[in-house]
Amino acid sequence: MSMKFVYKNGRKSDRTDKVEESQGTLPNKNNQPQKGDKKPVKPVILIIVLIAGLLFAAVFTGSCIERTFFYPTEYKKEVIAASDRFGTDRILIFSVINAESGFDKNTVSKKGAAGLMQIMPETAVFIAGKLGIKSYDLFDPGTNILFGAYYLKYLLSRFGDTITAVAAYNAGEGNVAKWLKVKEYSADGTTLKSVPYPETSAYIEKIKKSLKKYKKLYPSLVDKRKKI
């Protein structure tokens, strides 16, 4: 018996072009679409899908880069603990740490401010007295964040405004108290419309930007009970 092909089911039989054509193994002679043929995907659809994928990847990658290098949440456990104890907003604490030390726990300024939230020695003595702490290490992340969170809460309670409190954190509460009495810097005696120190002005803008970024990147950290 003559044989041209052996089929998958093991049966032996002659195979003709007609059979091949009907089973799709041989292109039809007229090159016309046949029943069962897959419709080609239009190039425009492929382009749309590709662009959508690239946009998604860009957004996702961009967010990851911002979280990792520009707006991290290191020492999250310590920040949450301090926030829960004093009621200081977590986003604000992270923003201040980012602006003050860039999350470097060993940073010391030329004026002697130390640690993650750059606590001045005299400010540390004041805070320790309020908290009843006799011995402390400002280079310990938990202690530094605890002191910084307390001081922010203290300033917020005194001035009643986040930006004014932030200005006081940078320039000192004594200076801010003076500025609030000058119409050039404050129209209502409560909030600041400008400050005379360029460094403090830049610091305020940096904190404002960080607050927005942290809220966007970490919505789960936002305390909806507080407006900052």
Short mmCIF file of C-alpha atoms in Angstrom, two decimals:
data_model
loop_
_atom_site.label_atom_id
_atom_site.label_comp_id
_atom_site.label_asym_id
_atom_site.label_seq_id
_atom_site.Cartn_x
_atom_site.Cartn_y
_atom_site.Cartn_z
CA MET A 1 0.00 0.00 0.00
CA SER A 2 1.40 3.41 -0.94
CA MET A 3 1.60 6.00 1.86
CA LYS A 4 2.42 9.74 1.83
CA PHE A 5 1.68 10.77 5.43
CA VAL A 6 1.15 9.24 8.81
CA TYR A 7 -1.49 11.07 10.81
CA LYS A 8 -1.39 11.79 14.51
CA ASN A 9 -4.11 9.21 15.21
CA GLY A 10 -1.98 6.53 13.67
CA ARG A 11 -4.19 5.82 10.66
CA LYS A 12 -2.48 5.39 7.28
CA SER A 13 -3.98 6.90 4.15
CA ASP A 14 -3.12 8.88 1.10
CA ARG A 15 -3.08 12.64 1.64
CA THR A 16 -3.93 14.99 -1.20
CA ASP A 17 -3.64 18.70 -1.64
CA LYS A 18 -7.40 18.95 -1.12
CA VAL A 19 -7.05 17.39 2.30
CA GLU A 20 -4.14 19.63 3.20
CA GLU A 21 -6.01 22.69 2.02
CA SER A 22 -9.13 21.78 3.98
CA GLN A 23 -7.09 21.18 7.14
CA GLY A 24 -5.17 24.40 6.77
CA THR A 25 -1.74 22.86 6.25
CA LEU A 26 -1.54 24.05 2.67
CA PRO A 27 -2.27 27.65 1.68
CA ASN A 28 -5.36 27.84 -0.52
CA LYS A 29 -4.56 28.58 -4.12
CA ASN A 30 -6.74 31.66 -4.35
CA ASN A 31 -5.17 33.16 -1.19
CA GLN A 32 -8.64 33.96 0.11
CA PRO A 33 -9.67 33.94 3.80
CA GLN A 34 -11.17 30.63 4.75
CA LYS A 35 -13.57 29.65 7.47
CA GLY A 36 -11.66 29.28 10.73
CA ASP A 37 -8.82 31.60 9.69
CA LYS A 38 -7.72 34.03 12.47
CA LYS A 39 -8.34 37.68 11.68
CA PRO A 40 -5.14 39.73 11.66
CA VAL A 41 -4.79 42.27 14.47
CA LYS A 42 -4.95 45.81 13.16
CA PRO A 43 -1.69 47.78 13.62
CA VAL A 44 -3.54 50.67 15.26
CA ILE A 45 -4.76 48.39 18.05
CA LEU A 46 -1.25 47.12 18.66
CA ILE A 47 0.03 50.70 18.82
CA ILE A 48 -2.66 51.71 21.34
CA VAL A 49 -1.92 48.71 23.54
CA LEU A 50 1.82 49.40 23.34
CA ILE A 51 1.42 53.08 24.25
CA ALA A 52 -0.89 52.22 27.16
CA GLY A 53 1.64 49.70 28.43
CA LEU A 54 4.49 52.19 28.18
CA LEU A 55 2.50 54.88 29.99
CA PHE A 56 1.61 52.48 32.79
CA ALA A 57 5.23 51.37 33.09
CA ALA A 58 6.42 54.99 33.16
CA VAL A 59 3.98 55.96 35.92
CA PHE A 60 4.74 52.84 37.95
CA THR A 61 8.50 53.22 37.54
CA GLY A 62 8.36 56.93 38.31
CA SER A 63 6.45 56.32 41.54
CA CYS A 64 8.91 53.63 42.59
CA ILE A 65 11.86 55.94 41.98
CA GLU A 66 10.23 58.74 43.98
CA ARG A 67 9.42 56.41 46.87
CA THR A 68 12.91 54.93 46.94
CA PHE A 69 15.15 57.94 46.37
CA PHE A 70 13.21 61.15 47.01
CA TYR A 71 10.36 60.45 49.44
CA PRO A 72 11.16 57.29 51.40
CA THR A 73 9.46 56.13 54.59
CA GLU A 74 12.41 54.80 56.54
CA TYR A 75 11.90 54.42 60.30
CA LYS A 76 8.19 53.94 59.65
CA LYS A 77 7.71 52.00 62.89
CA GLU A 78 9.22 54.83 64.96
CA VAL A 79 7.23 57.50 63.10
CA ILE A 80 3.94 55.68 63.65
CA ALA A 81 4.72 55.17 67.35
CA ALA A 82 5.51 58.87 67.87
CA SER A 83 2.49 59.93 65.83
CA ASP A 84 0.19 57.72 67.85
CA ARG A 85 1.60 59.02 71.13
CA PHE A 86 1.34 62.74 70.42
CA GLY A 87 -1.19 62.92 67.59
CA THR A 88 1.32 64.51 65.23
CA ASP A 89 0.53 63.83 61.59
CA ARG A 90 2.70 61.07 60.11
CA ILE A 91 3.01 62.80 56.76
CA LEU A 92 4.29 65.93 58.48
CA ILE A 93 6.87 63.94 60.47
CA PHE A 94 8.17 62.21 57.35
CA SER A 95 8.31 65.54 55.50
CA VAL A 96 10.35 67.18 58.25
CA ILE A 97 12.76 64.23 58.48
CA ASN A 98 13.22 64.35 54.71
CA ALA A 99 13.91 68.09 54.75
CA GLU A 100 16.10 68.11 57.85
CA SER A 101 18.39 65.12 57.39
CA GLY A 102 17.39 63.15 54.32
CA PHE A 103 16.90 60.18 56.71
CA ASP A 104 20.54 60.22 57.81
CA LYS A 105 20.38 59.49 61.55
CA ASN A 106 23.97 60.62 62.13
CA THR A 107 23.66 64.10 60.64
CA VAL A 108 24.94 67.04 62.70
CA SER A 109 24.53 70.64 61.54
CA LYS A 110 27.09 73.42 61.96
CA LYS A 111 24.96 74.80 64.79
CA GLY A 112 24.82 71.45 66.56
CA ALA A 113 21.38 70.19 65.55
CA ALA A 114 21.51 66.41 65.69
CA GLY A 115 19.88 63.34 64.21
CA LEU A 116 16.98 62.63 61.89
CA MET A 117 14.86 65.65 62.85
CA GLN A 118 17.86 67.91 63.64
CA ILE A 119 17.05 68.64 67.27
CA MET A 120 19.06 71.48 68.81
CA PRO A 121 20.71 70.65 72.18
CA GLU A 122 18.73 73.30 74.09
CA THR A 123 15.50 72.18 72.43
CA ALA A 124 16.27 68.59 73.41
CA VAL A 125 16.67 69.66 77.05
CA PHE A 126 13.29 71.43 76.89
CA ILE A 127 11.56 68.40 75.34
CA ALA A 128 13.19 65.91 77.70
CA GLY A 129 11.96 67.97 80.64
CA LYS A 130 8.41 67.97 79.29
CA LEU A 131 8.51 64.21 78.73
CA GLY A 132 10.24 63.42 82.00
CA ILE A 133 13.24 61.86 80.28
CA LYS A 134 16.56 62.19 82.11
CA SER A 135 18.89 60.39 79.72
CA TYR A 136 18.62 60.33 75.94
CA ASP A 137 20.57 59.86 72.71
CA LEU A 138 19.58 62.12 69.82
CA PHE A 139 21.27 59.77 67.37
CA ASP A 140 18.87 57.01 68.32
CA PRO A 141 16.13 57.10 65.63
CA GLY A 142 13.30 56.28 68.03
CA THR A 143 14.32 58.98 70.52
CA ASN A 144 14.98 61.63 67.88
CA ILE A 145 11.67 61.05 66.14
CA LEU A 146 9.86 61.04 69.49
CA PHE A 147 11.39 64.41 70.40
CA GLY A 148 10.73 65.87 66.95
CA ALA A 149 7.12 64.70 66.88
CA TYR A 150 6.54 66.18 70.33
CA TYR A 151 8.11 69.50 69.35
CA LEU A 152 6.02 69.72 66.17
CA LYS A 153 2.89 69.08 68.22
CA TYR A 154 3.96 71.73 70.71
CA LEU A 155 4.49 74.29 67.94
CA LEU A 156 1.19 73.38 66.29
CA SER A 157 -0.58 73.86 69.61
CA ARG A 158 1.09 77.23 70.14
CA PHE A 159 0.62 78.71 66.67
CA GLY A 160 -2.43 76.82 65.42
CA ASP A 161 -1.19 76.65 61.83
CA THR A 162 0.97 74.02 60.14
CA ILE A 163 3.09 76.35 58.01
CA THR A 164 3.64 78.75 60.90
CA ALA A 165 4.70 75.81 63.06
CA VAL A 166 7.05 74.60 60.32
CA ALA A 167 8.61 78.07 60.13
CA ALA A 168 9.11 78.00 63.90
CA TYR A 169 10.70 74.55 63.69
CA ASN A 170 13.29 75.97 61.30
CA ALA A 171 13.82 79.54 62.51
CA GLY A 172 12.82 79.27 66.16
CA GLU A 173 9.53 80.03 67.84
CA GLY A 174 10.84 83.34 69.19
CA ASN A 175 11.50 84.68 65.69
CA VAL A 176 8.13 83.52 64.39
CA ALA A 177 6.36 85.16 67.33
CA LYS A 178 8.02 88.45 66.35
CA TRP A 179 7.15 88.06 62.65
CA LEU A 180 3.49 87.49 63.43
CA LYS A 181 3.37 91.00 64.93
CA VAL A 182 4.67 92.60 61.74
CA LYS A 183 2.10 93.31 59.01
CA GLU A 184 4.74 92.83 56.34
CA TYR A 185 4.95 89.17 57.33
CA SER A 186 1.49 88.47 58.73
CA ALA A 187 -1.86 90.04 57.92
CA ASP A 188 -3.79 88.40 60.73
CA GLY A 189 -1.20 87.78 63.42
CA THR A 190 -1.76 84.03 63.12
CA THR A 191 -0.47 82.93 59.73
CA LEU A 192 2.63 83.98 57.83
CA LYS A 193 2.41 85.37 54.31
CA SER A 194 6.19 85.73 54.07
CA VAL A 195 9.32 85.46 56.20
CA PRO A 196 12.50 87.57 56.26
CA TYR A 197 14.87 84.58 56.22
CA PRO A 198 15.52 83.15 52.72
CA GLU A 199 16.56 79.83 54.29
CA THR A 200 13.28 79.54 56.18
CA SER A 201 11.29 80.56 53.11
CA ALA A 202 12.97 77.80 51.08
CA TYR A 203 12.42 75.36 53.94
CA ILE A 204 8.70 76.11 54.02
CA GLU A 205 8.39 75.52 50.28
CA LYS A 206 10.29 72.25 50.59
CA ILE A 207 7.95 71.05 53.33
CA LYS A 208 4.89 72.05 51.30
CA LYS A 209 6.15 70.02 48.35
CA SER A 210 6.98 67.04 50.56
CA LEU A 211 3.53 67.10 52.15
CA LYS A 212 1.89 66.89 48.73
CA LYS A 213 4.24 64.16 47.52
CA TYR A 214 3.91 61.99 50.61
CA LYS A 215 0.12 62.29 50.51
CA LYS A 216 0.11 61.22 46.87
CA LEU A 217 2.63 58.39 47.20
CA TYR A 218 1.42 57.04 50.55
CA PRO A 219 -2.34 57.64 50.87
CA SER A 220 -2.57 55.00 53.60
CA LEU A 221 -0.39 57.18 55.86
CA VAL A 222 -2.69 60.20 55.64
CA ASP A 223 -4.56 60.88 58.86
CA LYS A 224 -7.98 61.92 57.60
CA ARG A 225 -8.82 63.47 60.95
CA LYS A 226 -6.18 66.15 60.50
CA LYS A 227 -5.76 68.81 57.87
CA ILE A 228 -2.17 69.81 57.28
#
